[in-house]
Coordinates of C-alpha atoms (C1' of nucleotides) in Angstrom, one line a residue:
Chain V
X18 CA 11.3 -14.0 37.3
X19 CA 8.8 -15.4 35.2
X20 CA 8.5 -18.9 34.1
X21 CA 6.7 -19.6 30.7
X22 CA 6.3 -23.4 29.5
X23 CA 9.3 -24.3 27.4
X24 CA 8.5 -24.1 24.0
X25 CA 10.4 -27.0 21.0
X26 CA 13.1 -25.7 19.2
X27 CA 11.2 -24.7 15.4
X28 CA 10.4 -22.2 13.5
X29 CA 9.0 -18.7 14.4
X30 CA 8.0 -15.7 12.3
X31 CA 8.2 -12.2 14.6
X32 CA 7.3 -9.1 13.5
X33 CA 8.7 -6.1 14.9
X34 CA 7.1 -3.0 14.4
X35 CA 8.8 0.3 15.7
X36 CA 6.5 2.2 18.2
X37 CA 5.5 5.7 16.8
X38 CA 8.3 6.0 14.5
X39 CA 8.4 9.0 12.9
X40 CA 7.3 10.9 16.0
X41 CA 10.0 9.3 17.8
X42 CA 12.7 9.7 15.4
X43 CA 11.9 13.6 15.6
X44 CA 12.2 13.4 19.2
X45 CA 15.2 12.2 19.1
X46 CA 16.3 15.2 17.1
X47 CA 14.3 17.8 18.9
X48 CA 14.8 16.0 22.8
X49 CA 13.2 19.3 24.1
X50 CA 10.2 18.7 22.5
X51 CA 9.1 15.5 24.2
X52 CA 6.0 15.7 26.4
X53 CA 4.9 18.1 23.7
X54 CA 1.9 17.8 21.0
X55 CA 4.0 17.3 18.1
X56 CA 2.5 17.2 14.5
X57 CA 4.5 16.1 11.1
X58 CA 3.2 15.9 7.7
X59 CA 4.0 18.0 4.6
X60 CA 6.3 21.2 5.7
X61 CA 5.3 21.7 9.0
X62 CA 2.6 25.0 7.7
X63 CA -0.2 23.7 9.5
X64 CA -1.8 27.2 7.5
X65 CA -1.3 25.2 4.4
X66 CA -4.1 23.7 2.5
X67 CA -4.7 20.2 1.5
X68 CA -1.4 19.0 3.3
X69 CA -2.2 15.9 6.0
X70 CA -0.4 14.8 9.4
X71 CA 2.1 11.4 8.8
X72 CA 1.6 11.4 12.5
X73 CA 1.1 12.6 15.8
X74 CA 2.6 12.3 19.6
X75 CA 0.2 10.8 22.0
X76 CA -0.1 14.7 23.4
X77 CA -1.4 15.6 20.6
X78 CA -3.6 12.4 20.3
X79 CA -5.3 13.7 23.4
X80 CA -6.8 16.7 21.4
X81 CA -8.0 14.4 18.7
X82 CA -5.7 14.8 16.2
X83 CA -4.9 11.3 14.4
X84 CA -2.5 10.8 11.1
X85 CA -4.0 11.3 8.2
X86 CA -5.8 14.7 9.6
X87 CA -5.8 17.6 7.6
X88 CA -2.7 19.9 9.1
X89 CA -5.1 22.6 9.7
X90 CA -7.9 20.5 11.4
X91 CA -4.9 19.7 13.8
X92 CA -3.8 23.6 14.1
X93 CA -8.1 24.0 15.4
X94 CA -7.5 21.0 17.8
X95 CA -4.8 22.0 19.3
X96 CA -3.5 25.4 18.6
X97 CA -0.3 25.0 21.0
X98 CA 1.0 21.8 18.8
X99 CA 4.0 21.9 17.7
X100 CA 4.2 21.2 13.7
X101 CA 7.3 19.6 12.0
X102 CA 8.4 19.2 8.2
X103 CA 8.3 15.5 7.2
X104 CA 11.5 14.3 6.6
X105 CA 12.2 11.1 4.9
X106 CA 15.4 10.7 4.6
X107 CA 16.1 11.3 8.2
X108 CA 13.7 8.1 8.8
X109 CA 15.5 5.8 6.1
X110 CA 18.2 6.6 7.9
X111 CA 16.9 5.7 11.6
X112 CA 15.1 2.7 10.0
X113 CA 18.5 1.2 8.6
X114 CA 20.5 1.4 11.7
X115 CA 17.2 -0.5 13.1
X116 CA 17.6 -3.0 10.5
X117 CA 21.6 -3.1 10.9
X118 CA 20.6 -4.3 14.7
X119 CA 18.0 -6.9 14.2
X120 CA 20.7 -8.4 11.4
X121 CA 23.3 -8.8 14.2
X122 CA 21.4 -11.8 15.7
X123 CA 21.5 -15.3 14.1
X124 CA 17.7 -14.9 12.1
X125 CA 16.8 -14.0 8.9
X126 CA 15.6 -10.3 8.4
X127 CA 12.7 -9.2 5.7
X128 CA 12.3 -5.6 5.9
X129 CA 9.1 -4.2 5.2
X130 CA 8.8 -0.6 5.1
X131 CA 10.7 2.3 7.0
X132 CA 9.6 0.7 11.0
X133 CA 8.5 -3.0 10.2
X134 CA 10.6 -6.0 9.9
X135 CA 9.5 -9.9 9.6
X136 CA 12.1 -12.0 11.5
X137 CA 12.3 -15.9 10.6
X138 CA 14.2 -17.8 14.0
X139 CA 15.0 -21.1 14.9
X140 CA 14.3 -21.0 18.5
X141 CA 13.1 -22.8 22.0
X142 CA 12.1 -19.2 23.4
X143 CA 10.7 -16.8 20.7
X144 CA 9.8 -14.4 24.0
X145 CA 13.6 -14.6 25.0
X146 CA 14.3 -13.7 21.4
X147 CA 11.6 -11.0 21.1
X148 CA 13.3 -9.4 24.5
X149 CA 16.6 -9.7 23.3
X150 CA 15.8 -7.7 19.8
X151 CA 13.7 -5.3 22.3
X152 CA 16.9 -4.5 24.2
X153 CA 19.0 -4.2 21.4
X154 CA 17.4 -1.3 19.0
X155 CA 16.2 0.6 22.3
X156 CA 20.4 0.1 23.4
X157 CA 21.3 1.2 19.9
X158 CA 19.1 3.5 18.6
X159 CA 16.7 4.8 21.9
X160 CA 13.7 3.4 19.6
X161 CA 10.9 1.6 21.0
X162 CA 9.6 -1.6 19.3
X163 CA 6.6 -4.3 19.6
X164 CA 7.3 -7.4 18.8
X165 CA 4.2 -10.3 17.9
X166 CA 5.6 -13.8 17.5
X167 CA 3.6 -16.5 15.0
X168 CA 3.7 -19.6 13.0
X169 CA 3.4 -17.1 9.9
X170 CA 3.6 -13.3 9.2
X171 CA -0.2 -12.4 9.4
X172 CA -0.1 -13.8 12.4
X173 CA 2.9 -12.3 13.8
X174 CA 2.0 -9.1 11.9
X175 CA -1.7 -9.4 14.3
X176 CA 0.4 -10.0 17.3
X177 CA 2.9 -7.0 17.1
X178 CA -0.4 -5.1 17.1
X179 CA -1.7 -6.5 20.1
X180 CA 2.0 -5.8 22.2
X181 CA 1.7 -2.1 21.5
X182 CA 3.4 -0.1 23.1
X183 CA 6.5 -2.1 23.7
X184 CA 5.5 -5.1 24.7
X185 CA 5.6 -8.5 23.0
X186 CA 2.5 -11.1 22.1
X187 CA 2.0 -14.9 20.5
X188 CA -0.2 -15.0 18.5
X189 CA -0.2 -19.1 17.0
X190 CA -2.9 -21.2 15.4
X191 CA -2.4 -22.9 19.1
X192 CA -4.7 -19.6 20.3
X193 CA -5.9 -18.2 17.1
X194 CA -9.5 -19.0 17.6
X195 CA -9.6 -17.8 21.3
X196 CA -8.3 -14.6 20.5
X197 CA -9.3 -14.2 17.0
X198 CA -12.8 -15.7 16.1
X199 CA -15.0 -12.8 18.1
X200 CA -13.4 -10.1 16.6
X201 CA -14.5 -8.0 13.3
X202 CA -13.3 -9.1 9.7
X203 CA -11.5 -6.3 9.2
X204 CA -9.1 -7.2 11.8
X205 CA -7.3 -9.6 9.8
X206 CA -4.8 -8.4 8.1
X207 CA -5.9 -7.5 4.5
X208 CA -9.3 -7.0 5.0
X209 CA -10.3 -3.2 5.5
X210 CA -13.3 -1.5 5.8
X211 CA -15.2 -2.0 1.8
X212 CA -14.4 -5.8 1.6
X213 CA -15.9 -6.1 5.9
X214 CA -19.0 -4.5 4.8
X215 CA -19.5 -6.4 2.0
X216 CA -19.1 -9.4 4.0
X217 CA -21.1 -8.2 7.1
X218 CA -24.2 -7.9 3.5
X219 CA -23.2 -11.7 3.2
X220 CA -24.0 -12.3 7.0
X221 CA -19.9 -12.7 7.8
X222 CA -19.5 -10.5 10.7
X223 CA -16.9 -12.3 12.4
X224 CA -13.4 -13.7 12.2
X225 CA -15.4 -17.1 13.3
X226 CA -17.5 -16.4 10.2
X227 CA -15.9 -16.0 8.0
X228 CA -13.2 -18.8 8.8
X229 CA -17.1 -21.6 8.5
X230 CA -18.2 -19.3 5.5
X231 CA -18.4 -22.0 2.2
X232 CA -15.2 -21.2 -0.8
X233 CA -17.0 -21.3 -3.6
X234 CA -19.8 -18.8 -2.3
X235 CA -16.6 -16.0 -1.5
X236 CA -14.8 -16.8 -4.8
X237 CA -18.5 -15.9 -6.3
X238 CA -18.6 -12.4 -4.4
X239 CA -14.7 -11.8 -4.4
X240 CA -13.2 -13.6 -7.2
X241 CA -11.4 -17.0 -7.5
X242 CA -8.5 -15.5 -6.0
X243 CA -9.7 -13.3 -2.9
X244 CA -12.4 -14.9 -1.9
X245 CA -10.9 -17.8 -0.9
X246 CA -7.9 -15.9 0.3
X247 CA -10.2 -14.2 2.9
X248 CA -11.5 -17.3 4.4
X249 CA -7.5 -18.2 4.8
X250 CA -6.9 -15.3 6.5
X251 CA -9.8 -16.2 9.3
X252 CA -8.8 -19.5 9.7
X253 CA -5.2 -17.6 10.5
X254 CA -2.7 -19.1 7.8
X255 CA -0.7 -16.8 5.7
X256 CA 2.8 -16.7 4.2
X257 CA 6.2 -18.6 6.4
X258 CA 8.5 -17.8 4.5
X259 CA 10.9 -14.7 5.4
X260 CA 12.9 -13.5 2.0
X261 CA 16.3 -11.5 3.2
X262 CA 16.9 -11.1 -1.0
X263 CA 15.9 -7.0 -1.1
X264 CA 12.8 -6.4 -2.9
X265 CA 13.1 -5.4 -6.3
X266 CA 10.3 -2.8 -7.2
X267 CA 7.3 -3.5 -9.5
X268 CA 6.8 0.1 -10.2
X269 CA 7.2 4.3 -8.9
X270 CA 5.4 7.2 -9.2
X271 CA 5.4 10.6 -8.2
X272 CA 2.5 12.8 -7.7
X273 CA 1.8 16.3 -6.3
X274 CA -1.6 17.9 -4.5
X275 CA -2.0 21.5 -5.2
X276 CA -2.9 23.6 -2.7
X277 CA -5.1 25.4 -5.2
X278 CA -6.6 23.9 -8.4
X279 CA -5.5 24.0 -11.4
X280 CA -7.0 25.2 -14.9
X281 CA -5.0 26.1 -17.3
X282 CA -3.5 23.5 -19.6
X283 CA -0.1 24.9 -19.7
X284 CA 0.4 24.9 -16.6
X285 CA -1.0 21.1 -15.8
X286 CA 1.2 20.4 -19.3
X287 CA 4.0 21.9 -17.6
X288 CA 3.5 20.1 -14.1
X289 CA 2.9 16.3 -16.0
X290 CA 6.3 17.5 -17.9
X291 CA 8.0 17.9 -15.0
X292 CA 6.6 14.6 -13.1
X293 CA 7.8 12.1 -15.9
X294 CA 11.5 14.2 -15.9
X295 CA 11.3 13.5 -12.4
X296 CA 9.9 9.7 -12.7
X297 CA 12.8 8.8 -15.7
X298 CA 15.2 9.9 -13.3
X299 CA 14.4 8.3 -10.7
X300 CA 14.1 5.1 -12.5
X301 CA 17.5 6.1 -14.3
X302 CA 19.2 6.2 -11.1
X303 CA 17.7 2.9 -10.0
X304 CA 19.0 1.2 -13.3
X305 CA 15.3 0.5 -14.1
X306 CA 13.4 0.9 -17.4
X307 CA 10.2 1.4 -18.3
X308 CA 7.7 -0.5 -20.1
X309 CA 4.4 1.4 -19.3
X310 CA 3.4 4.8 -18.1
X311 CA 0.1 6.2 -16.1
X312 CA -1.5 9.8 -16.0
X313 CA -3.3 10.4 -12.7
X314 CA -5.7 13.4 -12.8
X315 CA -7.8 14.3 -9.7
X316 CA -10.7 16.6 -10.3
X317 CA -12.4 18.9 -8.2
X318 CA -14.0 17.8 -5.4
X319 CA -12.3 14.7 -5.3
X320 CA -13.0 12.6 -8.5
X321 CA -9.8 10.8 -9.3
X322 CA -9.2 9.5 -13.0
X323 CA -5.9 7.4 -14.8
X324 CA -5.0 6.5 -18.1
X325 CA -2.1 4.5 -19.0
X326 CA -0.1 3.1 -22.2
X327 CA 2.6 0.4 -22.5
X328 CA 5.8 1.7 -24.1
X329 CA 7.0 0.2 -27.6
X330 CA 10.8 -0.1 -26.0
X331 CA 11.5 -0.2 -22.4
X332 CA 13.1 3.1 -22.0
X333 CA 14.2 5.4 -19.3
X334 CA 14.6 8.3 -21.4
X335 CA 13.4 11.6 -20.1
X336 CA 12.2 13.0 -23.5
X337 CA 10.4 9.7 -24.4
X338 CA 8.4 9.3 -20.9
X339 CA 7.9 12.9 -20.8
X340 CA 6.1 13.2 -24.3
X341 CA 4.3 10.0 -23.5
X342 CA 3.0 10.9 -20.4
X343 CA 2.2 14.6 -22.2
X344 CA 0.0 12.3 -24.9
X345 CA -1.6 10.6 -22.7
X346 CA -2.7 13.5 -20.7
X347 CA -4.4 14.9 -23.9
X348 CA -7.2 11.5 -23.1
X349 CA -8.1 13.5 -20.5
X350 CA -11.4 15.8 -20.4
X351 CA -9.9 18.4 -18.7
X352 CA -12.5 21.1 -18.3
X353 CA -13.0 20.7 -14.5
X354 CA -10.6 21.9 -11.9
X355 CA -7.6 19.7 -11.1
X356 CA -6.2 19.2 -7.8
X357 CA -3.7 16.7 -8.5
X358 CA -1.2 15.2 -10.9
X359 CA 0.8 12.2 -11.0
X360 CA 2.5 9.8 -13.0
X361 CA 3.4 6.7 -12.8
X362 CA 5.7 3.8 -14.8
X363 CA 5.8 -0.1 -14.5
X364 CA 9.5 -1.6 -14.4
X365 CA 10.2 -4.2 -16.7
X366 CA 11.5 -7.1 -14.2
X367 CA 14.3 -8.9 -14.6
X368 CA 13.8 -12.7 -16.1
X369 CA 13.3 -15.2 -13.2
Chain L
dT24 C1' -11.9 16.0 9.3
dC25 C1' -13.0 18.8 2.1
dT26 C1' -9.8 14.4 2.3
dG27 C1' -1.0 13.1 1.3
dG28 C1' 2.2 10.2 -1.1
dG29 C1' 4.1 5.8 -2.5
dG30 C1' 3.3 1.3 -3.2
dT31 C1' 1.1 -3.9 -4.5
dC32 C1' -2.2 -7.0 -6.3
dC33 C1' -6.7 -8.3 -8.3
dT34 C1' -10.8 -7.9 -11.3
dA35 C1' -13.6 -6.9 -15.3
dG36 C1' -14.2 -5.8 -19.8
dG37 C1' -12.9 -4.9 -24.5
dA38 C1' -9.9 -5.8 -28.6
dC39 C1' -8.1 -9.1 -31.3
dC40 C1' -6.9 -13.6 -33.1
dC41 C1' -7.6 -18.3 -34.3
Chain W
dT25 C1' -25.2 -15.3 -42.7
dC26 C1' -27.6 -12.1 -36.7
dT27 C1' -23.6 -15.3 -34.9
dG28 C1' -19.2 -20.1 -31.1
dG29 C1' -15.8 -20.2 -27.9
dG30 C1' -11.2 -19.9 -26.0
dG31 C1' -6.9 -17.5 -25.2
dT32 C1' -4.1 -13.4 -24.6
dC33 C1' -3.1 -8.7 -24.2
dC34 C1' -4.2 -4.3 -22.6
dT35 C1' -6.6 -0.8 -19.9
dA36 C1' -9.2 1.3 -16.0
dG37 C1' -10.5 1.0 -11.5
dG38 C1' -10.7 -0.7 -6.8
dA39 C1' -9.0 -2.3 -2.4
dC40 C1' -5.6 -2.4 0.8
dC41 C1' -1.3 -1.3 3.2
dC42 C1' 2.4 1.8 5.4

DNA sequence: TCTGGGGTCCTAGGACCC
DNA sequence: TCTGGGGTCCTAGGACCC
């Protein structure tokens, strides 16, 4: 038995984050594959070009392969791995009984994404808590979870990260700076790799500083908006407040890689045709309309292009987004290669 | 490692108007 | 007439995240 120093009864943001969670859920489906190099991402033809993995087992981490990896990078790596079709709907499903188990405590649940979750408690013992919502999905659901605990999300969102695999972390502005200040920008939560090296140019190397760097000199380089946001980040504050209300989207898009390029205009006519159909009903079936619609175009090698135009009338007819998104494709110099399509809308939101 | 798909938010610049 | 300044809308692109 461990003994931790009592904590006061306030307010605590955890994030859970389910460990390996599309590799997992597969397992579960396919028991006899575990201990295996197992490989998902497009359908599961590791032969096919241009498809990438959503994610590996840690056997088939050991040969290198990583997410994100072309499928047939992974199939040179490792050419015992085991390749599987990506499945959503099998993981919305996994992820809501998740969700349905965290909701059975007394806290307030903000789902974020398929195998996150920000949970806000009232609590003397946010490790007690953090064990107890451990217990529960791996009782429920045989899934394994991390769980950070913080006085806000990015610092519970930092924390989870730190308790992988399935362990649990604090992470509070009590020992932010300890564990925080050495580290690189881009461990904070928002900062990736373009924004760290254009602050590493400014001489902000460090969490530490960029938490002393002066306001005014980041809202010059990043805009009055993220440049101070930044220095927010390093001093560790964020965003307390956990919203259960379900998130009502801003936008959706769908968009298709071909495995070989495309050149004649019919055909990318054809394909854009048959991406706004697919767009309008998607929004038709989430009761949405739409009030502006994007062309994405990818060139050959990898030159990536959009064009956009805001609707007259919100609209979620399929004739109307189709022809719009066909017009707007005519903006387009199309005389290289294309690679990929996509298209895109903007909801109109409902009045606040 | 020839590089997915689906999102969100911010910024800069041009058009247009007063 | 060689030339203002502010506000708003729209578009294109970038950065980041899962």
């Amino acid at each position: 038995m461990t003994t931790r120093p009592s904590s006061p009864t306030r307010d605590w943001i955890l994030h859970v984050d389910l460990d390996q969670f599309i590799a997992a859920v597969e397992i579960l489906r396919h028991p006899e594959l575990r201990g295996k190099p197992v490989v998902v991402g497009g359908s599961g033809d590791p032969t096919q070009p241009r498809t990438v993995a959503a994610t590996a087992t840690y056997e088939a981490r050991e040969h290198g392969i990583h997410s994100g990896m072309p499928l047939r990078t992974a199939l040179k790596r490792c050419p015992d791995a085991i390749f599987l079709p990506s499945d959503p709907p099998a993981y919305e499903a996994a992820s809501e009984r998740v969700m349905a188990v965290l909701r059975e405590f007394p806290v307030r649940v903000e789902v974020w994404g398929w195998d996150e979750a920000f949970i806000g408690a009232t609590t003397d013992d946010p490790e007690a808590l953090a064990a107890g919502l451990q217990d529960a999905v791996r009782a429920r659901t045989d899934l394994s979870c991390s769980v950070g605990i913080g006085d806000n999300k990015h610092q519970a969102k930092l924390a989870s990260g730190f308790a992988k695999p399935a362990g649990i972390y604090r992470l509070t502005s009590d020992n932010w700076a300890e564990i925080m200040n050495a580290r690189p920008t881009d461990a904070l939560w928002g900062i990736g790799a373009k924004t760290s090296k254009k602050l590493a140019a400014l001489g902000l190397h460090t969490v530490a500083d960029l938490a002393a760097a002066d306001p005014a000199a980041l809202a010059g380089a990043f805009g009055p908006t993220n440049g101070p946001w930044y220095r927010y980040l390093a001093l560790g504050k964020g965003e307390a407040e956990v919203v259960t209300t379900p998130w009502i989207a801003r936008g959706h898009s769908r968009e298709t890689t071909f495995p070989h390029d495309l050149t004649d205009k019919t055909e990318i006519t054809r394909h854009v045709t048959a991406l706004a159909e697919h767009v309008a009903h998607d929004a038709a079936t989430a009761g949405r309309e739409v009030i502006r619609v994007s062309v994405k175009v990818r060139f050959t090698p990898f030159l990536t292009r959009t064009r956009q135009s805001k609707l007259p009338t919100p609209t979620a007819d399929p004739d109307i987004l189709a022809r719009t998104a066909v017009a707007i494709l005519d903006r387009f110099d199309l005389t290289r290669p294309v690679r990929l399509l996509g298209v895109a809308v903007d909801y109109t939101m409902p009045d606040k």
